[in-house]
Amino acid sequence: MNRNARHSMAFILLLSFTLLLSACSGTSSPAATEGTSQGSNNTAAEQTSQERVLKDALGHEVKVPAQPQRVIASYLEDHLVALGVKPVAQWSVGKNSVQGYLQKELKDVPTIASDLPFEAVLNFKPDLIIMDSASMVEGDKYNQYSKIAPTYVVGSNMNNDWRQELLTVGEVLNKSSEAKQALSSYDKKAAEAKAKLSQTIGQKTAAALWVTDKNVYVVNQNLSSGDVLYKDLGFKIPQVVQEISKTAKANWSNLSLEKLAELDADYVFIVNSKNVSKEDIIKDPVWAGIPAVKAGHVYDFGKDSSWLYTGTIANGQMIDDVLKSVIQ
């Protein structure tokens, strides 16, 4: 018997049974009918109340699920992990290059290209998409993503205030209290570390450098690890870093050999992506005049460390790295 025939026979039997019951009772039960209708209305009302309409940074009114289960939030994974949310996919660049410092929590999460191809996003069947900045939804991209799932844009700038970004993501995920707690815990940790450093080494200058096979980059004093070193931990800003940060828009800016030689930093923290030892890096004569090199205050961390990123988890790990390095 095919599917349609089975459905027709089932319908006939059900209809006959219903008519038989009606004949036996003589009347239908209005109370039962009204109760069923009321229950359906309550269910619909509960479903509606679970959805929230939030306005994003670009003015979109986004209907957000109360408890999203399948989230894609490219480059915002630090905030997700801090809030106890595991995304259905994590961003990657090139040959599955991911945020190494988060892999304890995200090791089983599949990757998605950082530019979020529409087909790839669709295949993950998200119920919420959170975008870091307006640049990620330029042109017609927002309309395309919003057809897949509700799409919320956190900030209008390329680099947003990470603290406000965390609070916004918390609001979108219905985890505002968790976001505030994570931020409070981080600020307490940073304040304690700052006091400890001040008592131990006093007021010193510091710089974070990213060394690759071909270039040396210096961090913006206001972003990423620069924000941690200068605002949270209280290190003084070297003149070279100040000069470059005045016009820099990105987190990291190319540092010429001339400026590297002029770097007046008492402590240098290197993100080492060159696949050679720290000693091999600083033996180049151009590093010789840097106070940190002379004093033996140069420390390096692998490319999988958190120094290229930002958020309560990334920044907390940076603070741990600084304390372990500077305070023997």
XYZ file of N, CA and C in Angstrom, residues 50-56 60-74 76-77 80 83 85-90 112 116 120-122 124-132 137 142 144-154 168-175:
201
model
N 9.154 34.205 23.760
C 10.544 33.786 23.787
C 11.396 34.590 22.809
N 10.782 35.114 21.790
C 11.520 35.901 20.801
C 11.606 37.356 21.271
N 12.780 37.959 21.064
C 12.974 39.357 21.424
C 13.371 40.137 20.176
N 12.911 41.345 20.072
C 13.292 42.192 18.949
C 14.328 43.201 19.448
N 15.538 43.102 18.918
C 16.636 43.979 19.318
C 17.113 44.785 18.118
N 17.485 46.019 18.344
C 18.010 46.862 17.268
C 19.530 46.777 17.273
N 20.127 46.438 16.128
C 21.581 46.283 16.071
C 22.264 47.598 15.724
N 19.004 47.644 12.224
C 18.098 46.544 11.891
C 17.338 46.107 13.144
N 16.064 45.862 13.004
C 15.295 45.272 14.087
C 15.332 43.762 13.901
N 16.039 43.099 14.794
C 16.333 41.677 14.645
C 15.510 40.861 15.637
N 14.764 39.885 15.128
C 13.982 39.001 15.982
C 14.895 37.872 16.448
N 15.280 37.939 17.718
C 16.284 37.032 18.264
C 15.631 35.957 19.124
N 16.000 34.689 18.940
C 15.477 33.631 19.824
C 15.923 33.877 21.257
N 15.066 33.521 22.214
C 15.421 33.728 23.621
C 16.620 32.888 24.025
N 16.677 31.658 23.539
C 17.776 30.755 23.874
C 18.314 30.125 22.582
N 19.092 30.877 21.813
C 19.614 30.320 20.557
C 20.484 29.100 20.805
N 20.339 28.113 19.948
C 21.047 26.853 20.109
C 22.165 26.646 19.094
N 22.055 27.311 17.949
C 23.030 27.105 16.866
C 23.547 28.478 16.405
N 24.585 28.940 17.089
C 25.092 30.297 16.879
C 26.352 30.287 16.024
N 26.411 31.209 15.071
C 27.649 31.522 14.361
C 27.987 32.970 14.679
N 29.159 33.194 15.247
C 29.590 34.543 15.623
C 31.074 34.667 15.313
N 31.386 34.833 14.053
C 32.768 34.817 13.598
C 33.607 35.912 14.254
N 34.040 36.412 17.265
C 33.508 36.778 18.577
C 33.515 35.573 19.518
N 34.275 34.555 19.148
C 34.268 33.314 19.920
C 34.771 33.494 21.345
N 31.794 34.312 23.295
C 30.905 33.154 23.411
C 31.398 32.198 24.491
N 30.853 33.307 27.923
C 29.447 33.246 28.320
C 28.915 31.814 28.372
N 28.823 29.622 25.854
C 28.108 29.264 24.622
C 29.087 28.662 23.623
N 28.775 27.475 23.118
C 29.609 26.837 22.100
C 28.979 27.055 20.732
N 29.685 27.728 19.821
C 29.118 27.972 18.483
C 29.072 26.692 17.660
N 28.293 26.709 16.581
C 28.242 25.535 15.702
C 29.424 25.517 14.744
N 30.107 26.667 14.604
C 31.299 26.754 13.758
C 32.192 27.860 14.293
N 33.501 27.715 14.116
C 34.451 28.747 14.525
C 35.225 29.223 13.306
N 34.832 27.372 9.858
C 34.204 28.029 8.728
C 35.116 29.178 8.323
N 32.898 33.964 5.893
C 31.564 33.392 6.029
C 30.827 33.242 4.693
N 28.306 27.954 3.033
C 28.858 27.321 4.229
C 28.016 27.653 5.453
N 27.608 28.912 5.566
C 26.756 29.319 6.684
C 25.442 28.551 6.638
N 24.849 28.453 5.468
C 23.580 27.745 5.300
C 23.696 26.290 5.729
N 25.447 25.008 8.022
C 25.502 24.837 9.477
C 24.142 25.061 10.151
N 23.159 25.524 9.395
C 21.790 25.705 9.878
C 21.731 26.510 11.182
N 22.308 27.704 11.203
C 22.289 28.502 12.437
C 20.883 29.026 12.733
N 20.595 29.252 14.011
C 19.355 29.949 14.356
C 19.638 31.391 14.766
N 20.941 31.766 14.762
C 21.335 33.151 15.032
C 22.732 33.386 14.468
N 22.892 34.503 13.767
C 24.197 34.913 13.251
C 24.546 36.259 13.884
N 25.727 36.338 14.490
C 26.183 37.595 15.092
C 27.424 38.056 14.343
N 27.371 39.262 13.811
C 28.482 39.827 13.044
C 29.235 40.845 13.881
N 30.555 40.799 13.798
C 31.410 41.684 14.580
C 31.265 43.137 14.169
N 29.090 42.834 6.538
C 27.797 42.726 5.856
C 27.632 43.817 4.806
N 24.106 41.560 4.111
C 23.193 41.444 5.253
C 21.896 40.755 4.844
N 21.418 38.674 2.500
C 21.667 37.262 2.228
C 21.759 36.458 3.532
N 22.500 37.009 4.504
C 22.627 36.300 5.780
C 21.288 36.241 6.516
N 20.546 37.337 6.492
C 19.283 37.387 7.238
C 18.240 36.440 6.671
N 18.417 36.016 5.426
C 17.529 35.008 4.863
C 17.825 33.621 5.437
N 19.053 33.448 5.909
C 19.450 32.166 6.502
C 19.006 32.079 7.959
N 19.232 33.165 8.709
C 18.893 33.200 10.133
C 18.880 34.655 10.591
N 18.239 34.963 11.724
C 18.309 36.327 12.264
C 19.765 36.755 12.397
N 20.075 37.945 11.889
C 21.462 38.407 11.817
C 21.612 39.727 12.558
N 22.477 39.742 13.566
C 22.678 40.917 14.414
C 24.105 41.429 14.228
N 24.249 42.722 13.921
C 25.556 43.351 13.740
C 25.915 44.107 15.022
N 27.030 43.727 15.649
C 27.392 44.265 16.961
C 27.860 45.712 16.895
N 27.198 43.620 24.719
C 26.205 43.542 23.648
C 25.934 42.100 23.260
N 26.993 41.319 23.106
C 26.815 39.902 22.783
C 26.039 39.203 23.897
N 26.327 39.575 25.140
C 25.585 39.015 26.263
C 24.105 39.327 26.182
N 23.788 40.544 25.798
C 22.380 40.930 25.662
C 21.700 40.131 24.552
N 22.392 39.994 23.425
C 21.819 39.276 22.289
C 21.564 37.810 22.653
N 22.458 37.218 23.423
C 22.342 35.807 23.786
C 21.510 35.593 25.050
N 20.908 36.691 25.551
C 20.093 36.620 26.763
C 20.942 36.193 27.963
N 22.184 36.657 27.980
C 23.124 36.323 29.047
C 23.812 37.593 29.564
